[in-house]
PDB file of C-alpha atoms in Angstrom:
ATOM      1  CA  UNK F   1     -53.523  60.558  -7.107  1.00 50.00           C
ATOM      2  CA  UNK F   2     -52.901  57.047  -7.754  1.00 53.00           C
ATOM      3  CA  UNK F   3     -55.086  56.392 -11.503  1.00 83.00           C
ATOM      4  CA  UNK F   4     -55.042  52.726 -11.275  1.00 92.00           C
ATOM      5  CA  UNK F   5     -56.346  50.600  -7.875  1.00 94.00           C
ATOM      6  CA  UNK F   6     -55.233  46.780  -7.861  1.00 96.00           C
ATOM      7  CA  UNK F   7     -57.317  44.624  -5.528  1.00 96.00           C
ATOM      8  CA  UNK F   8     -56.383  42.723  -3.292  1.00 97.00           C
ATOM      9  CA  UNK F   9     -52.769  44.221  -2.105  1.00 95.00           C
ATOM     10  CA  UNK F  10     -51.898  40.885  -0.893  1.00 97.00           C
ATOM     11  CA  UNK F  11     -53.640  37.181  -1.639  1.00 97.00           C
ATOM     12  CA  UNK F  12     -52.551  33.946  -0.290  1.00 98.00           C
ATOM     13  CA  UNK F  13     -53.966  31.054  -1.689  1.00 97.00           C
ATOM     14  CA  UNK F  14     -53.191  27.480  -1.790  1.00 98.00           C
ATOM     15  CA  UNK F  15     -51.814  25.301  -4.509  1.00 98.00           C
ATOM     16  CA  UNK F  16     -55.297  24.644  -6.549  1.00 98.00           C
ATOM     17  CA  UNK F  17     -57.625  27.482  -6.171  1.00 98.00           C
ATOM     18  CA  UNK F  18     -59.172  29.801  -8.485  1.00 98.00           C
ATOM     19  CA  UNK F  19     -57.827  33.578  -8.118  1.00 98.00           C
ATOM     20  CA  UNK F  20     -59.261  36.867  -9.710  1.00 98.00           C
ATOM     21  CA  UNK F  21     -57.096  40.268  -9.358  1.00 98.00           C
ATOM     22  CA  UNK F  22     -58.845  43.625  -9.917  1.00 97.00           C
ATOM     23  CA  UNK F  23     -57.654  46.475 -11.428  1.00 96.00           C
ATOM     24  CA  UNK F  24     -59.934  49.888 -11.666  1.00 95.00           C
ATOM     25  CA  UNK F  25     -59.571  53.503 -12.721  1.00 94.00           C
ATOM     26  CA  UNK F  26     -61.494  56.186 -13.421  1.00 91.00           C
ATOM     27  CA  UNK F  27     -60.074  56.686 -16.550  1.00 89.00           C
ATOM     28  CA  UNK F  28     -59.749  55.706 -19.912  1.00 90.00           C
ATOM     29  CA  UNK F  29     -56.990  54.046 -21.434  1.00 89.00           C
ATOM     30  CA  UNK F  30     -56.336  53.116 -24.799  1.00 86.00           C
ATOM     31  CA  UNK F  31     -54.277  49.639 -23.773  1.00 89.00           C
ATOM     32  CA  UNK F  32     -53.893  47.961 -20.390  1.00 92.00           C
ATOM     33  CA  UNK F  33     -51.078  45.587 -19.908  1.00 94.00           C
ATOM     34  CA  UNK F  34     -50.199  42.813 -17.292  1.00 96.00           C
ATOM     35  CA  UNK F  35     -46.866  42.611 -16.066  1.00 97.00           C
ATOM     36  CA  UNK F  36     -45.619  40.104 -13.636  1.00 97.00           C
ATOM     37  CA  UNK F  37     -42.079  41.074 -11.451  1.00 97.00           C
ATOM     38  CA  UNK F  38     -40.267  37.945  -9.227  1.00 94.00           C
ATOM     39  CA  UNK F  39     -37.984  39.041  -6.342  1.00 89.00           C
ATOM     40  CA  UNK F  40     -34.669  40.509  -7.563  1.00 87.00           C
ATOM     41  CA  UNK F  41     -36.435  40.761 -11.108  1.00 93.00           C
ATOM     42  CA  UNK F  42     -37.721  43.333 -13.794  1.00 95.00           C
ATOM     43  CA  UNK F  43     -41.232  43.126 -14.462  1.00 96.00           C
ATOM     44  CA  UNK F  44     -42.271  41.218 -17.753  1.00 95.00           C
ATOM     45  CA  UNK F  45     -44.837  41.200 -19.595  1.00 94.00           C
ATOM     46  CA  UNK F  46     -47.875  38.993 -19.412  1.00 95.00           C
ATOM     47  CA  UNK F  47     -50.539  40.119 -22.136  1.00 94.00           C
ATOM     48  CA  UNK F  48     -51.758  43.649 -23.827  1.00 92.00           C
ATOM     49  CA  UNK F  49     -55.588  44.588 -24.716  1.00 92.00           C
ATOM     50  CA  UNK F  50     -56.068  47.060 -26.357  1.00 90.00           C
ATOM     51  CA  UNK F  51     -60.326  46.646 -27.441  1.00 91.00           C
ATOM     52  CA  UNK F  52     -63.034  47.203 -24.151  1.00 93.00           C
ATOM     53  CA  UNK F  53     -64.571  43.785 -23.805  1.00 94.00           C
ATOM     54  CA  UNK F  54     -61.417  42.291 -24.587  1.00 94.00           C
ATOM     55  CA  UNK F  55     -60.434  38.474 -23.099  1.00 96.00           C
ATOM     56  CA  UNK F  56     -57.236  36.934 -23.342  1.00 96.00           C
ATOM     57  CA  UNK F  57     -56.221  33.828 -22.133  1.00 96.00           C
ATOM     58  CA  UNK F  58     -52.674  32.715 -21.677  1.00 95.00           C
ATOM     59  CA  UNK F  59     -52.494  28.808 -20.370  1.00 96.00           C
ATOM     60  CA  UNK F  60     -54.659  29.117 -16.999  1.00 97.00           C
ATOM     61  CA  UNK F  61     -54.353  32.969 -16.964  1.00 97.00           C
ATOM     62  CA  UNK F  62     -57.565  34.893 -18.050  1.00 97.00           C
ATOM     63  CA  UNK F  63     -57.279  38.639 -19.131  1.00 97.00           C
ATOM     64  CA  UNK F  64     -60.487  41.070 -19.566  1.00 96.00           C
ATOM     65  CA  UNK F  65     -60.295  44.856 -20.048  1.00 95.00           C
ATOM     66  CA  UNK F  66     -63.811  46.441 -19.435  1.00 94.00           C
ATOM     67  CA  UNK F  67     -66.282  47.594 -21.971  1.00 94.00           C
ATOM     68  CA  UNK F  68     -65.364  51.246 -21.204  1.00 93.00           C
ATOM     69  CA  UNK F  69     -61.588  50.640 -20.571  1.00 92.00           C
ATOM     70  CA  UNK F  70     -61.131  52.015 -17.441  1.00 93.00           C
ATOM     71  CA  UNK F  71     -60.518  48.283 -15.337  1.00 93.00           C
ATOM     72  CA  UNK F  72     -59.325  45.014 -16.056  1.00 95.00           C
ATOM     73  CA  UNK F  73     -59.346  41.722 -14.692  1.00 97.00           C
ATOM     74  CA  UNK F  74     -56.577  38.619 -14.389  1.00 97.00           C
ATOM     75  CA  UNK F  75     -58.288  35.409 -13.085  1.00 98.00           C
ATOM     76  CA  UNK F  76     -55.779  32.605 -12.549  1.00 98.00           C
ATOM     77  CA  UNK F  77     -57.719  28.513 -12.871  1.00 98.00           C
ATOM     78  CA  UNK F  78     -55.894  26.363 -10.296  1.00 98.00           C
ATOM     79  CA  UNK F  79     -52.495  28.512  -8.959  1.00 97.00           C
ATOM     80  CA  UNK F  80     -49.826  27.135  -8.547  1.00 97.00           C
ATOM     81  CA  UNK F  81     -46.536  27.973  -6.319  1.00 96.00           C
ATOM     82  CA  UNK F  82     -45.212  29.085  -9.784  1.00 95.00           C
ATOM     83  CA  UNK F  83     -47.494  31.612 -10.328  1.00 96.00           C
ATOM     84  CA  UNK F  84     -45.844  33.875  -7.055  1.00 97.00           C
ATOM     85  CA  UNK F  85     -45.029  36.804  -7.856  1.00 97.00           C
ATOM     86  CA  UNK F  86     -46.481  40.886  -7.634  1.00 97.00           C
ATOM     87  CA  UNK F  87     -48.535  41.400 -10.512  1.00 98.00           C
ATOM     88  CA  UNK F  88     -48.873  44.808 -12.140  1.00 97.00           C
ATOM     89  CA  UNK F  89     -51.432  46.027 -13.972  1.00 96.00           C
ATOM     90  CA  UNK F  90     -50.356  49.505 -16.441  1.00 93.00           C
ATOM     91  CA  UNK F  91     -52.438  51.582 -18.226  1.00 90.00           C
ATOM     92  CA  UNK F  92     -51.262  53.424 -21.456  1.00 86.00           C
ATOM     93  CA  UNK F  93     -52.250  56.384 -22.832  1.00 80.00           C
ATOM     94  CA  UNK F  94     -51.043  59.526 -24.773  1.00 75.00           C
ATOM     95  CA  UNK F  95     -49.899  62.420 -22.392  1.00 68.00           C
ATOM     96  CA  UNK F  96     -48.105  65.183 -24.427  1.00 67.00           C
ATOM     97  CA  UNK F  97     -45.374  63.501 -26.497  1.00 65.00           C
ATOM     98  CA  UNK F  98     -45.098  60.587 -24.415  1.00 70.00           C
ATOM     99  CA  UNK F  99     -46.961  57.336 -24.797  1.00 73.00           C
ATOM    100  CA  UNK F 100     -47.114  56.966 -20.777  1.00 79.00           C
ATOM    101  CA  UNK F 101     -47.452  53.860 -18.512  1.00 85.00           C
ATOM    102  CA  UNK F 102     -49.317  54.550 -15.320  1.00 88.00           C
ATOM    103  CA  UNK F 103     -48.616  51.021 -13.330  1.00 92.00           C
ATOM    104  CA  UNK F 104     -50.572  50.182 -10.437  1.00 94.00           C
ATOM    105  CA  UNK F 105     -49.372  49.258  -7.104  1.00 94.00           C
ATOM    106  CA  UNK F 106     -49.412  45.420  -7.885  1.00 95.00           C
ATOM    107  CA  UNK F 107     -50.805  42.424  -6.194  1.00 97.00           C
ATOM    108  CA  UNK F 108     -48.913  40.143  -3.982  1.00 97.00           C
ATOM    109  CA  UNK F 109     -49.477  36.631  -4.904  1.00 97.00           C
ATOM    110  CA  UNK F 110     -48.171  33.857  -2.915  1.00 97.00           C
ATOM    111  CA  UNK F 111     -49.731  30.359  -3.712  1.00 97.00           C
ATOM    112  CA  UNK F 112     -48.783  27.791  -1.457  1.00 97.00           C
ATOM    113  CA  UNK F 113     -47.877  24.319  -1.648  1.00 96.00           C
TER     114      UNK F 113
ATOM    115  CA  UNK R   1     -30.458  37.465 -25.974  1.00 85.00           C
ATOM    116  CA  UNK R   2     -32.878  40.609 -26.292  1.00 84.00           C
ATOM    117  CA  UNK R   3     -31.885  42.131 -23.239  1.00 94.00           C
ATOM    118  CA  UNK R   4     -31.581  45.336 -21.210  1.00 97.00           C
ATOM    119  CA  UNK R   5     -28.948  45.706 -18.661  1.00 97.00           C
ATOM    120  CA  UNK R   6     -28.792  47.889 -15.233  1.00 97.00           C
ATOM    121  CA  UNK R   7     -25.752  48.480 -13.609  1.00 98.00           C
ATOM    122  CA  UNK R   8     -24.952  48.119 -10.944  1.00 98.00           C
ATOM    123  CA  UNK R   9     -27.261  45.431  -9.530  1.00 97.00           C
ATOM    124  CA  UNK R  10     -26.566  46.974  -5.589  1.00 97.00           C
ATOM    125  CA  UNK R  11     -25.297  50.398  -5.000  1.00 97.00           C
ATOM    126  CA  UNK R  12     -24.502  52.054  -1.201  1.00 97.00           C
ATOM    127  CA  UNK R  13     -23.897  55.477  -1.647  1.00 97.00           C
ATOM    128  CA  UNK R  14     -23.088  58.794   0.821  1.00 97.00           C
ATOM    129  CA  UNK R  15     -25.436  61.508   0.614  1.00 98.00           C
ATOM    130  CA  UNK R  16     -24.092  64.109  -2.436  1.00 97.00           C
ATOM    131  CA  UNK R  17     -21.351  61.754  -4.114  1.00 97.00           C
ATOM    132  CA  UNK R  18     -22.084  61.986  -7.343  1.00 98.00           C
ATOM    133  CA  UNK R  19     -23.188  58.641  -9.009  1.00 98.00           C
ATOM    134  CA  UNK R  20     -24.408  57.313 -12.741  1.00 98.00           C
ATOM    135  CA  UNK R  21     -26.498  53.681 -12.882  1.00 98.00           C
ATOM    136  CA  UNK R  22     -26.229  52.583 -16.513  1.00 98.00           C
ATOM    137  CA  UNK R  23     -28.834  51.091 -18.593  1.00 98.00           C
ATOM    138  CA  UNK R  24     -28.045  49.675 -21.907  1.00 98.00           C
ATOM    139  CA  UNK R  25     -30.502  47.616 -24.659  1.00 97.00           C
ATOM    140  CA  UNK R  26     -29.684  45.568 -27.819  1.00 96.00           C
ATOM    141  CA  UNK R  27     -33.116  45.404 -29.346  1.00 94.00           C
ATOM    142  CA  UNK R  28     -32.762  48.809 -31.652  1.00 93.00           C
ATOM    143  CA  UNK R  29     -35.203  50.070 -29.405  1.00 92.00           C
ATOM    144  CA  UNK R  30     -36.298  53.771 -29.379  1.00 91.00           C
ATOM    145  CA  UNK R  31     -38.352  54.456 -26.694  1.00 91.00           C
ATOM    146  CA  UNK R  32     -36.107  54.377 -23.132  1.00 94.00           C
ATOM    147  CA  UNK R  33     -37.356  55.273 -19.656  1.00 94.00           C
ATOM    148  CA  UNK R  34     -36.410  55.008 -15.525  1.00 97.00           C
ATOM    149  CA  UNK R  35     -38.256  54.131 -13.467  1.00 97.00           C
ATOM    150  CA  UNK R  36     -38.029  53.981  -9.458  1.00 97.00           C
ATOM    151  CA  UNK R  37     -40.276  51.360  -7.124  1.00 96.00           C
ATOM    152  CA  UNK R  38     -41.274  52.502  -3.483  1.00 95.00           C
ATOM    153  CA  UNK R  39     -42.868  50.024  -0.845  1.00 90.00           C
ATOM    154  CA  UNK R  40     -46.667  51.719  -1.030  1.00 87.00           C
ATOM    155  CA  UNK R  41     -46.269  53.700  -3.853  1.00 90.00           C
ATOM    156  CA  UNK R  42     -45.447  51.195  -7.197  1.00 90.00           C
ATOM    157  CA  UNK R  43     -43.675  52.067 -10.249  1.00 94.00           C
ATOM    158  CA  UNK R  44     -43.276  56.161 -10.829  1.00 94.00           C
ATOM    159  CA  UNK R  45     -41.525  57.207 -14.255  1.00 93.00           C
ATOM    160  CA  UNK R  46     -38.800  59.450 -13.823  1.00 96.00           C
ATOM    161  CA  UNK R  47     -37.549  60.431 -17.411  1.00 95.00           C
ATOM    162  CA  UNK R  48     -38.104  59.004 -20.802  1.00 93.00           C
ATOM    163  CA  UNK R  49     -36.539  59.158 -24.302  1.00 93.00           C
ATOM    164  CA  UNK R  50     -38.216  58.631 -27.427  1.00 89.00           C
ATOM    165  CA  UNK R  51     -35.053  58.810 -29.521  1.00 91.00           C
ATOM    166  CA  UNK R  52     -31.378  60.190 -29.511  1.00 94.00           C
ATOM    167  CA  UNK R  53     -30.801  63.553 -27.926  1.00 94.00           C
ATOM    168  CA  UNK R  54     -34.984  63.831 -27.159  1.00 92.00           C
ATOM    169  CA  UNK R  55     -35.439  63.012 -23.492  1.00 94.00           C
ATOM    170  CA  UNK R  56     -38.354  64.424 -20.976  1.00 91.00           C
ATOM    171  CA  UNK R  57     -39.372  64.694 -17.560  1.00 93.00           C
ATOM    172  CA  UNK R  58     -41.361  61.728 -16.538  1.00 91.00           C
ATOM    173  CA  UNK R  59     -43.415  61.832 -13.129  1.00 91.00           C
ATOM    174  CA  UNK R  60     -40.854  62.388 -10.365  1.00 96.00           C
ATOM    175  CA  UNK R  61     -38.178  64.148 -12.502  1.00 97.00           C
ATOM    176  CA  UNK R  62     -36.350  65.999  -9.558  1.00 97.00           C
ATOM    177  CA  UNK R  63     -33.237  65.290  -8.049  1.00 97.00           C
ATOM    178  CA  UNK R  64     -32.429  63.101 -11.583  1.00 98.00           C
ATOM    179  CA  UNK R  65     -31.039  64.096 -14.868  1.00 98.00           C
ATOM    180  CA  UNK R  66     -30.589  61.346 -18.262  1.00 98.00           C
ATOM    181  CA  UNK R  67     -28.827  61.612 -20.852  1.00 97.00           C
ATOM    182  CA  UNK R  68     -29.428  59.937 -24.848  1.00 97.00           C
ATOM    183  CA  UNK R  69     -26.544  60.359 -27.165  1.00 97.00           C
ATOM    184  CA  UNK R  70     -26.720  56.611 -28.474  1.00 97.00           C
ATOM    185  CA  UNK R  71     -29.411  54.765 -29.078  1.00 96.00           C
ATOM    186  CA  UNK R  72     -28.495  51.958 -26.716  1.00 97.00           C
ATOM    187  CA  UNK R  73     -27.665  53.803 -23.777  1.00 98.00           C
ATOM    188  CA  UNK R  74     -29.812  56.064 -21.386  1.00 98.00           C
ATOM    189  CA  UNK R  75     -27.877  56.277 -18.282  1.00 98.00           C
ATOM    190  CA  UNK R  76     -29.853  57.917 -14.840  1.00 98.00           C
ATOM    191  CA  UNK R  77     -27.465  60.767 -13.199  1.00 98.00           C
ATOM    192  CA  UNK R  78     -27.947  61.303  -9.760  1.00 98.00           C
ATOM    193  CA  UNK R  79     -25.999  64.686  -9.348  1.00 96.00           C
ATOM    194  CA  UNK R  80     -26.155  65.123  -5.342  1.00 97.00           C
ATOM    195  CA  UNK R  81     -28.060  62.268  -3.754  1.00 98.00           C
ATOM    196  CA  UNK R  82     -30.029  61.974  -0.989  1.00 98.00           C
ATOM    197  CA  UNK R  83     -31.746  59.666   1.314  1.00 98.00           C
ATOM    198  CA  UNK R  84     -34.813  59.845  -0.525  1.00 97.00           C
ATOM    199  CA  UNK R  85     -33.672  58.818  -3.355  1.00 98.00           C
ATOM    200  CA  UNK R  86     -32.792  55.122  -1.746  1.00 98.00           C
ATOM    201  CA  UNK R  87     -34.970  53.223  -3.842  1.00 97.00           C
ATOM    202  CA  UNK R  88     -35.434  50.619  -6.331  1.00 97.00           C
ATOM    203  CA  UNK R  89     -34.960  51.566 -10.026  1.00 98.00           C
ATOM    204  CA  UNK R  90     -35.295  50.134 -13.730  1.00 98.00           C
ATOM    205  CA  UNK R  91     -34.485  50.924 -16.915  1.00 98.00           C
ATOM    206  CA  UNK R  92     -37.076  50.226 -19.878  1.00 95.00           C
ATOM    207  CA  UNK R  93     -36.970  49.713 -23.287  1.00 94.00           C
ATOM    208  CA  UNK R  94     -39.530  49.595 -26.007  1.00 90.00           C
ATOM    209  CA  UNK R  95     -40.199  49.640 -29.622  1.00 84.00           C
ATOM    210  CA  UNK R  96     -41.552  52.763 -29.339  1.00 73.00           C
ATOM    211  CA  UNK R  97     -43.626  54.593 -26.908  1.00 65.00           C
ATOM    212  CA  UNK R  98     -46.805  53.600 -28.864  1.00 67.00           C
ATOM    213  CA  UNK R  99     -50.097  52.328 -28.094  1.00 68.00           C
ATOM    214  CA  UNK R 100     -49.999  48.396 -26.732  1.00 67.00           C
ATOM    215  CA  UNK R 101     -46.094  48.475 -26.932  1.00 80.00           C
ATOM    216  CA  UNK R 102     -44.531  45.837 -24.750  1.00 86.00           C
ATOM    217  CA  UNK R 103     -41.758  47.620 -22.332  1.00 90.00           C
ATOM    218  CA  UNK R 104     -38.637  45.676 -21.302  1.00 94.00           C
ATOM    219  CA  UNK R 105     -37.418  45.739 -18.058  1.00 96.00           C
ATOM    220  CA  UNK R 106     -33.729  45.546 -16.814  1.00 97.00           C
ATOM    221  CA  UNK R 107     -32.823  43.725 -13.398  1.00 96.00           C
ATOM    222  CA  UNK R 108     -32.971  46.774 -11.664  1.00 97.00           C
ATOM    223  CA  UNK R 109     -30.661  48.518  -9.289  1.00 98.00           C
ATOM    224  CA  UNK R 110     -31.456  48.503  -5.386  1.00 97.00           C
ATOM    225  CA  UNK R 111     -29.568  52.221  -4.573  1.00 98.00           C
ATOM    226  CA  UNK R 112     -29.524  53.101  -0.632  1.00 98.00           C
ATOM    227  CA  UNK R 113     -28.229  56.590   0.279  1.00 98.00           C
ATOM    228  CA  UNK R 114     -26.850  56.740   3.529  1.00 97.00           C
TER     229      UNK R 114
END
């Protein structure tokens, strides 16, 4: 059972446009995090929220978690061919002794010149 | 340079030879963890550490084993490998496996079992 559902799998835009990326769960998590992984490359870290209603905005990046924490959104103002990359969305929440990071299955973001 | 660090980067491997992929971290970090990334199926944890000697079974736990004795290190153990296990894998780090904690990724370690 996959907990978190990023939409769309795959976007390709052109240099310019306005982007939003989805990402939905039935449940509740007490922090959602957006990661961001380049070929040949680790995922780091974009932004945390941790409150539902939360926004964060990082440059022309735009982070909300929902009122009931169970989805999030990224909208990007004006991509550009630096922003490719597969972003990941993770949920965290306490499962036994571990503090556990579902991920979802990322979005695919080219952005073309 | 806060870092973690996988190695080796590429690994080609015969099914059942024995083989260890190191991770190591120089923040002082407590919480460690493995990960492995599958085409279709995104990041699954495969064992974690919260400290020294206290390690658990993450979410696809079988065919693995880890290991904790220093805080740095948390090296994966793949015992007798098989095909299935050709994957993509990273080591994490964290402060600690707490709410909101930001997880550090290594390189990663592209592992095909032939």
């Amino acid at each position: 059972t996959q907990l978190l559902e990023q939409s769309p799998q795959f976007l390709s835009i052109q240099e310019g446009e306005n982007l939003t990326v989805y990402c939905n769960s039935s449940s509740v998590f007490s922090s959602l995090q957006w990661y961001r992984q380049e070929p040949g490359e680790g995922p780091v870290l974009l932004v945390t929220v941790v409150t539902g209603g939360e926004v964060k905005k990082l440059k022309r990046l735009t982070f909300q978690f929902g009122d009931a924490r169970k989805d999030s959104s990224l909208h990007i103002t004006a991509a550009q061919p630096g922003d490719t990359g597969l972003y990941l969305c993770a949920g965290g929440r306490v499962g036994g002794s571990n503090y556990k990071l579902t991920f979802g299955k990322g979005t695919l973001l080219t952005v073309n010149p | 340079e806060a870092q973690v660090t996988q190695n080796p980067r590429y690994l080609i491997t015969v099914t059942g030879k024995k083989l260890t992929v190191t991770c190591s971290q120089n923040m002082n970090h407590e919480y460690m963890s493995w990960y492995r990334q599958d085409p279709g199926l995104g990041l699954r944890q495969i064992y974690y550490s919260m400290n020294v000697e206290v390690t658990d079974k993450g979410d696809v736990p079988e065919g693995y084993k880890v290991s904790r004795k220093e805080k740095r290190n948390f090296p994966l153990i793949l015992e007798s490998p098989s095909p299935n296990q050709t994957s993509l894998y990273f080591c994490a780090s964290s402060l600690q496996g707490g709410r909101g904690t930001e997880a550090f990724f290594g390189q990663g370690t592209r592992l095909t079992v032939v």
